[in-house]
PDB file of C-alpha atoms in Angstrom:
ATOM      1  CA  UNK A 680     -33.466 -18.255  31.391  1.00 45.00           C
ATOM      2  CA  UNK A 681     -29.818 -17.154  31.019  1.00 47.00           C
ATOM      3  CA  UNK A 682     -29.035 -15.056  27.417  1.00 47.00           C
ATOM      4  CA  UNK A 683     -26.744 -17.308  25.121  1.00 46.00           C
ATOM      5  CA  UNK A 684     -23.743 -15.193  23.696  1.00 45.00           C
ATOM      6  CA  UNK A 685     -22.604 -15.771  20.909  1.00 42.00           C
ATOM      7  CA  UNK A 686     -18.771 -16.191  20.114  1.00 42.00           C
ATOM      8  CA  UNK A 687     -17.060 -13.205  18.141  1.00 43.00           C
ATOM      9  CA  UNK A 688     -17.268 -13.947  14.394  1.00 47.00           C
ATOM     10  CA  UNK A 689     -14.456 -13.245  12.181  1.00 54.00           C
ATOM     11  CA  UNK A 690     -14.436 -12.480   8.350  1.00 50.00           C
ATOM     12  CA  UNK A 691     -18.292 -11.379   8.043  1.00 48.00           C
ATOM     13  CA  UNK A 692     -18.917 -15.099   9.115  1.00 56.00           C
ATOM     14  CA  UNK A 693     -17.945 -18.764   9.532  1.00 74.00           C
ATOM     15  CA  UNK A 694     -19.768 -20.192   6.764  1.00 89.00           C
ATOM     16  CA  UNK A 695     -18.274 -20.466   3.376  1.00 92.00           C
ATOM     17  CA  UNK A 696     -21.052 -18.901   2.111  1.00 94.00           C
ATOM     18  CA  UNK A 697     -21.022 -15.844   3.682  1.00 93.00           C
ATOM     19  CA  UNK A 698     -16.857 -15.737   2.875  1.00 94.00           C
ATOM     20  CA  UNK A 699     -17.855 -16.511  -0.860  1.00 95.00           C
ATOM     21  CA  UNK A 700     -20.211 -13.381  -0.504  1.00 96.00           C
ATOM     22  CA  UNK A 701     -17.405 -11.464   1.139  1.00 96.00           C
ATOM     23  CA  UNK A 702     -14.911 -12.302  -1.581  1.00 97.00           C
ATOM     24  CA  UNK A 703     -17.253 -11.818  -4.930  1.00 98.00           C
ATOM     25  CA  UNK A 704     -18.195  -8.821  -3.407  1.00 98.00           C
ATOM     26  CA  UNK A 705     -14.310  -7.497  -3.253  1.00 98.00           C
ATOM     27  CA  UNK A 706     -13.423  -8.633  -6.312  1.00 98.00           C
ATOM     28  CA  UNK A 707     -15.897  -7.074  -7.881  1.00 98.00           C
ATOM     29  CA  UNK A 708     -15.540  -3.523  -6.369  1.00 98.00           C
ATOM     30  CA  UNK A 709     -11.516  -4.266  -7.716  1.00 98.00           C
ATOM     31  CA  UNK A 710     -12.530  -5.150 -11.183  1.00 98.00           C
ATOM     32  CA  UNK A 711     -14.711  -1.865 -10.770  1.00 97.00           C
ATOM     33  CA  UNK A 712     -11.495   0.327  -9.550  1.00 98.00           C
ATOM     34  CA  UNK A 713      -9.133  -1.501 -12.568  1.00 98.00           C
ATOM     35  CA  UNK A 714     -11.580  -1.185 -15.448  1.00 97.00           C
ATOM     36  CA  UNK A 715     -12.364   2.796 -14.643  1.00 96.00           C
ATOM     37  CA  UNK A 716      -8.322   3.211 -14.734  1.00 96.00           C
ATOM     38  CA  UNK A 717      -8.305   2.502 -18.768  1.00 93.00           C
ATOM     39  CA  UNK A 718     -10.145   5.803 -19.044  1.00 93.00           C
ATOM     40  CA  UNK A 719      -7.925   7.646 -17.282  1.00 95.00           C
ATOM     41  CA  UNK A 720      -4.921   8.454 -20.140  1.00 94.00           C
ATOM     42  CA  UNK A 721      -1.778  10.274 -19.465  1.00 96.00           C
ATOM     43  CA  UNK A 722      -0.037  12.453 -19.788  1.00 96.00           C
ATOM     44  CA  UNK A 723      -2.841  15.416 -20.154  1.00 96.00           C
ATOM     45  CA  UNK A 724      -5.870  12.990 -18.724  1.00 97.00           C
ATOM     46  CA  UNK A 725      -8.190  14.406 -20.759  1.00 97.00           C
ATOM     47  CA  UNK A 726      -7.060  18.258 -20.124  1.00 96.00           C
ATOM     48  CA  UNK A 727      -6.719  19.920 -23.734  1.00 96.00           C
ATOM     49  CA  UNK A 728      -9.730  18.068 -25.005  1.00 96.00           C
ATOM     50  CA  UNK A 729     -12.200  18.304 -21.596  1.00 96.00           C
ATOM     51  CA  UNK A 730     -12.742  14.822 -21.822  1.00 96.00           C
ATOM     52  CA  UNK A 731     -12.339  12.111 -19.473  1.00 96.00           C
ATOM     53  CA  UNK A 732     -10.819  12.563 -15.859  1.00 97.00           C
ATOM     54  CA  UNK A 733     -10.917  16.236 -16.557  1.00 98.00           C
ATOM     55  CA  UNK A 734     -14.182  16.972 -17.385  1.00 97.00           C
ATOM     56  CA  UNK A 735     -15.376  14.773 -14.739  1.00 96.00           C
ATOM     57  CA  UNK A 736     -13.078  16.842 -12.269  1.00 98.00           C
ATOM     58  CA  UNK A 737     -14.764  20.185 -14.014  1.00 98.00           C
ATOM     59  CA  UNK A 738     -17.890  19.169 -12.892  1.00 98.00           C
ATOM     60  CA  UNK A 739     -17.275  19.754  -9.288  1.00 98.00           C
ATOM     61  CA  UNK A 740     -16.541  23.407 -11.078  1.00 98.00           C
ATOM     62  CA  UNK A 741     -19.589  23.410 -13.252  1.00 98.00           C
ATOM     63  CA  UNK A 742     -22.109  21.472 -10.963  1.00 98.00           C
ATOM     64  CA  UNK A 743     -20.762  22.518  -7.504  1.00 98.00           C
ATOM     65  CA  UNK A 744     -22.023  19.919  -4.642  1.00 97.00           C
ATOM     66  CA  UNK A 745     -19.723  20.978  -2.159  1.00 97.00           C
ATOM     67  CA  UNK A 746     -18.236  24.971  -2.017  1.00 98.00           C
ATOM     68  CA  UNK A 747     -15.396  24.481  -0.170  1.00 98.00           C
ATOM     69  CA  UNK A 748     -14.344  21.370  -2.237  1.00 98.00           C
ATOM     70  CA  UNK A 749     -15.250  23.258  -5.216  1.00 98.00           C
ATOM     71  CA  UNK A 750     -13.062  26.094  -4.170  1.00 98.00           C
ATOM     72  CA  UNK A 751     -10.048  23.568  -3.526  1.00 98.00           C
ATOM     73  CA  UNK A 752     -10.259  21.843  -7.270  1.00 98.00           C
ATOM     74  CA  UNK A 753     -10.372  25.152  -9.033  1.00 98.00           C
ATOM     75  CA  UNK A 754      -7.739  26.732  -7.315  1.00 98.00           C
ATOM     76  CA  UNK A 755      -5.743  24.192  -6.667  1.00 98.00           C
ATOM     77  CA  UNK A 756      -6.317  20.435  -8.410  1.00 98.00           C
ATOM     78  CA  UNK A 757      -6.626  22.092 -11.986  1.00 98.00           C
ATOM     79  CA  UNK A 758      -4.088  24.073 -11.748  1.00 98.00           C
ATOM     80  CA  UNK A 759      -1.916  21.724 -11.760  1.00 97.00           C
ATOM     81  CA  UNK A 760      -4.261  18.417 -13.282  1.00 97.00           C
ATOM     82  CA  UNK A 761      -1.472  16.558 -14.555  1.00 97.00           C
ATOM     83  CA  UNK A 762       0.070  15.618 -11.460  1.00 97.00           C
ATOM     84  CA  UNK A 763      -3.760  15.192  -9.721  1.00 97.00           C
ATOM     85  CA  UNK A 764      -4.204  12.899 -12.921  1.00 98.00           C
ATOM     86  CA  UNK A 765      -1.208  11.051 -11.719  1.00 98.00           C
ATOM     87  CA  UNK A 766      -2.137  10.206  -8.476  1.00 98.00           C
ATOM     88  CA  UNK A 767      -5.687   9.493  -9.168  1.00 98.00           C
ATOM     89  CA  UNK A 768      -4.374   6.823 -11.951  1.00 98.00           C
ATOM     90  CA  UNK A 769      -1.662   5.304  -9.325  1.00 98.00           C
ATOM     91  CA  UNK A 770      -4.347   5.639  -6.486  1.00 98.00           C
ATOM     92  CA  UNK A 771      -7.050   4.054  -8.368  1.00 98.00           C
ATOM     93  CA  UNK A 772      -5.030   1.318  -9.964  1.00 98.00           C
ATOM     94  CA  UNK A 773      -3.599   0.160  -6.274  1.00 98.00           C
ATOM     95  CA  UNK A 774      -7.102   0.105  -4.964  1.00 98.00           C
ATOM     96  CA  UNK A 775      -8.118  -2.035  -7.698  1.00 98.00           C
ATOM     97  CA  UNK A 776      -4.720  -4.585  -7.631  1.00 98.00           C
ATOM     98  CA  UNK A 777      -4.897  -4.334  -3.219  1.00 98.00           C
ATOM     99  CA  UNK A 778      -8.135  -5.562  -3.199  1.00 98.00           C
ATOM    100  CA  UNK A 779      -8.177  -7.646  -6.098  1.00 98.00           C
ATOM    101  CA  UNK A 780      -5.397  -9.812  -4.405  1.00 98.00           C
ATOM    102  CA  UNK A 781      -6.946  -8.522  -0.780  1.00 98.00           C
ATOM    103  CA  UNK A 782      -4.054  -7.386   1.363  1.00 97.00           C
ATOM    104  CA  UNK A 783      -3.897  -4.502   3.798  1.00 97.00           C
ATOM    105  CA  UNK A 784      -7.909  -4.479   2.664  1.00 97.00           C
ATOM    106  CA  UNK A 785      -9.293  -2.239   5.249  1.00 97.00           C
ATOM    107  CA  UNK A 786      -6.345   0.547   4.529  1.00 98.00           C
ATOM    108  CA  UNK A 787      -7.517  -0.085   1.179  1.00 98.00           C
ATOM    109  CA  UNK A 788     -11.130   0.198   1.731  1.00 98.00           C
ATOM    110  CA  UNK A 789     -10.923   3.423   3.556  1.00 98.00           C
ATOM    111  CA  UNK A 790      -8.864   4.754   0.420  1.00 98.00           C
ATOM    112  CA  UNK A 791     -11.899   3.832  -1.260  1.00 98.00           C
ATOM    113  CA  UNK A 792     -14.222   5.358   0.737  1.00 98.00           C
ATOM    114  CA  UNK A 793     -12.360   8.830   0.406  1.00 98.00           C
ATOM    115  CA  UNK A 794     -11.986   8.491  -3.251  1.00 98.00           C
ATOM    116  CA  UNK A 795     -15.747   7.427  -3.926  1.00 98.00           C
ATOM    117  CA  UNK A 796     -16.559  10.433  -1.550  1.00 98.00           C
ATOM    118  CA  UNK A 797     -14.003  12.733  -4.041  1.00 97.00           C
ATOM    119  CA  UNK A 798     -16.084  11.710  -6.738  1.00 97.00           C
ATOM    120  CA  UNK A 799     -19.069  11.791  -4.914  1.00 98.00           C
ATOM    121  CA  UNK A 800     -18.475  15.352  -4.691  1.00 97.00           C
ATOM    122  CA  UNK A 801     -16.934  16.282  -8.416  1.00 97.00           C
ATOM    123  CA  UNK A 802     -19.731  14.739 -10.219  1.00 97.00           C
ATOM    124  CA  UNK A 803     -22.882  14.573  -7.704  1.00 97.00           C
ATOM    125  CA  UNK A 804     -25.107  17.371  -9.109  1.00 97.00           C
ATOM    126  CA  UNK A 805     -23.681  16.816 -12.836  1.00 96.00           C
ATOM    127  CA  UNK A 806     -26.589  16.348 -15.815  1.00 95.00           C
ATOM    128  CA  UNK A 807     -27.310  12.568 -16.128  1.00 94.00           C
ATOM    129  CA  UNK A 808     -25.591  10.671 -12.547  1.00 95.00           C
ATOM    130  CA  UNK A 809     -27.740   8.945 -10.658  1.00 95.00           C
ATOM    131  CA  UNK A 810     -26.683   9.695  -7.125  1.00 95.00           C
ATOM    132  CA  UNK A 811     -27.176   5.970  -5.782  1.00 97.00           C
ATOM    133  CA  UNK A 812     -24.305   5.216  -7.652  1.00 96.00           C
ATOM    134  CA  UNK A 813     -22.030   6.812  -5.702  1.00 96.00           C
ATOM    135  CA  UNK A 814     -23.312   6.232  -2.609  1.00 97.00           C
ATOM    136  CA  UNK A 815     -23.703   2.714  -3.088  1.00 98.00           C
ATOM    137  CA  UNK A 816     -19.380   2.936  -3.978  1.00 98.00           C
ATOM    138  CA  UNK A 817     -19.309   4.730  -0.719  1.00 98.00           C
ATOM    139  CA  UNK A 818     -21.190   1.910   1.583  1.00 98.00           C
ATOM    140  CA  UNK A 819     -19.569  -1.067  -0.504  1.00 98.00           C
ATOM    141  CA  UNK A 820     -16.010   0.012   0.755  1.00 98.00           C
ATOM    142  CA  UNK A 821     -16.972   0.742   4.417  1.00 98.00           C
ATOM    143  CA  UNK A 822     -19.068  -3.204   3.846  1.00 97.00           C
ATOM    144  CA  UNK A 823     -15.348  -4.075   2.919  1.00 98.00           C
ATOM    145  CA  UNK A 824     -14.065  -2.715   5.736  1.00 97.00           C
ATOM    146  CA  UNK A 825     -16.497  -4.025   8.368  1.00 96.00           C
ATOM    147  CA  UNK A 826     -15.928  -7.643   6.887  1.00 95.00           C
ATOM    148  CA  UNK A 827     -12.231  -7.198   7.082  1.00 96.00           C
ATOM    149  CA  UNK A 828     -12.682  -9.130   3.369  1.00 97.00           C
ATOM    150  CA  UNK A 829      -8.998  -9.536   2.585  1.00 97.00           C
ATOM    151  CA  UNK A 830      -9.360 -12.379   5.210  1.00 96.00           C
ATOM    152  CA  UNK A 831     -11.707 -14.076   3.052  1.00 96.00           C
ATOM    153  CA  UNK A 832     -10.035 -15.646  -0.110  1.00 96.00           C
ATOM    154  CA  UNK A 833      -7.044 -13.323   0.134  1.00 97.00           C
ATOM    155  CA  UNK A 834      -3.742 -12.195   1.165  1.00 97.00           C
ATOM    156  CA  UNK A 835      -4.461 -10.908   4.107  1.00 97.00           C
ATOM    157  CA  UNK A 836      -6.381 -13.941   5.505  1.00 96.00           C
ATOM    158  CA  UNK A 837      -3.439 -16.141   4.581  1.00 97.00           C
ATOM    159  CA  UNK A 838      -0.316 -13.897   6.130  1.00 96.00           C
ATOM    160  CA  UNK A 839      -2.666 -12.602   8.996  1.00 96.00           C
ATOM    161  CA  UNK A 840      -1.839 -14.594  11.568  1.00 95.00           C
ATOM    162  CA  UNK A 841       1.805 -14.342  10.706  1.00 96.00           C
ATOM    163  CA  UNK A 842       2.036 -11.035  10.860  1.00 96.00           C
ATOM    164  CA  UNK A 843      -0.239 -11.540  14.175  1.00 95.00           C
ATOM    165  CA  UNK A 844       2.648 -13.862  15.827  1.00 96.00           C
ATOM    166  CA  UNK A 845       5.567 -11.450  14.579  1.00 95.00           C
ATOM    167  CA  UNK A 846       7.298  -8.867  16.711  1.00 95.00           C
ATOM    168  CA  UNK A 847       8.196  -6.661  13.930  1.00 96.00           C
ATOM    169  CA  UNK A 848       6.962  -3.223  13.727  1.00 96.00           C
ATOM    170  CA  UNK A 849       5.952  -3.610  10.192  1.00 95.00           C
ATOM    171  CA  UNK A 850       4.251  -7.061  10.686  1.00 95.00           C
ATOM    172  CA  UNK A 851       1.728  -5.372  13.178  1.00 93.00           C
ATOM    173  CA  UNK A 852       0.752  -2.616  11.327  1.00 94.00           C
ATOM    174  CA  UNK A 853       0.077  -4.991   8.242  1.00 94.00           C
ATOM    175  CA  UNK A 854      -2.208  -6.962  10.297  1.00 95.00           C
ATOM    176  CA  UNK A 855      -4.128  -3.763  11.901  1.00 93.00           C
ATOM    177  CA  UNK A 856      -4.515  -3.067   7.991  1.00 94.00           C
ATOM    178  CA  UNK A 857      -5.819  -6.098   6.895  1.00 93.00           C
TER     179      UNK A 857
END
C-alpha cells in the first residue's frame, strides 16, 4: 500500500474556515498592538510621574528577569527614555496597522515576536503578571508567522502573487515578507 502525499497547503489551510481562524486571529493580536498604544503618551511616556511605559520599562530594573537585558535598559534605554518611548509608540502602532490590514505579515510578526519577548523580559518577574500572558503574545506572532496570515483576508494575499510575477527588487522582497 503506497503512502498518499498530500499537496502543500497554503495560508494555514484551504478551507474558509481555517482562513476565517487565521484572519480573527490577526486581527485580534492588531487590535491588541493598537489599543496598548493609547497608553503610551508622549512626550515624557510616563517618565516624571513613573507611570505607564516607564514604569513598565523600570521593572526590568526593579524585577530583573534577564541581567544582561537589565544591564542594557538601565544604562542605556532610560537614559535616554524619550526617544525609546518613541520608537516603542511608532513600533507598536505599525505592528498593530501592518497586521490589522495584513501586509508584509511575517516581517511584521517577527517584530512582534521580539517586542513581546522585550516585554517578556521588562515585566516577567514584576508583582501581579501572569507569565502566560506573555508567552502566549510570544507563540501567537510566530502562529502568525507559520500561517503566513496576511494571505488570508489581507493585503498580502491579494498583491502576493503580483509581487510573485514582478521582476522588481522591491516586489520580491515584499512577497518573501508577506
Amino acid at each position: 500500500m503506497a503512502a498518499a502525499t498530500a499537496a502543500p497547503v497554503e495560508a494555514g489551510g484551504d478551507s474558509r474556515l481555517a482562513r476565517s481562524g487565521i484572519f480573527v486571529v490577526r486581527v485580534g493580536v492588531a487590535l491588541l498592538w493598537i489599543q496598548n498604544v493609547a497608553w503610551k503618551v508622549p512626550p515624557d511616556f510616563g517618565e516624571r510621574e513613573n507611570t505607564g511605559l516607564y514604569l513598565f520599562t523600570r521593572f526590568a530594573v526593579d524585577h530583573p528577569v534577564f541581567p544582561p537585558f537589565t544591564w542594557f535598559i538601565e544604562h542605556t534605554v532610560l537614559p535616554a527614555f524619550p526617544l525609546f518611548g518613541w520608537m516603542t509608540l511608532l513600533i507598536e502602532a505599525g505592528l498593530g496597522a501592518f497586521l490589522l490590514i495584513g501586509l508584509a505579515t511575517r516581517f511584521w510578526a517577527v517584530v512582534g515576536v521580539i517586542q513581546s519577548l522585550a516585554i517578556t523580559m521588562s515585566v516577567l518577574n514584576a508583582p501581579n503578571e501572569w507569565h502566560w500572558s506573555y508567552y502566549l503574545m510570544i507563540l501567537v506572532h510566530i502562529a502568525i508567522f507559520a500561517t503566513a496570515a496576511g494571505r488570508c483576508y489581507g493585503v498580502d494575499g491579494v498583491l502576493r502573487p503580483r509581487w510573485e510575477q514582478s521582476t522588481r527588487r522591491f516586489d520580491k522582497l515584499l512577497a518573501r515578507l508577506s
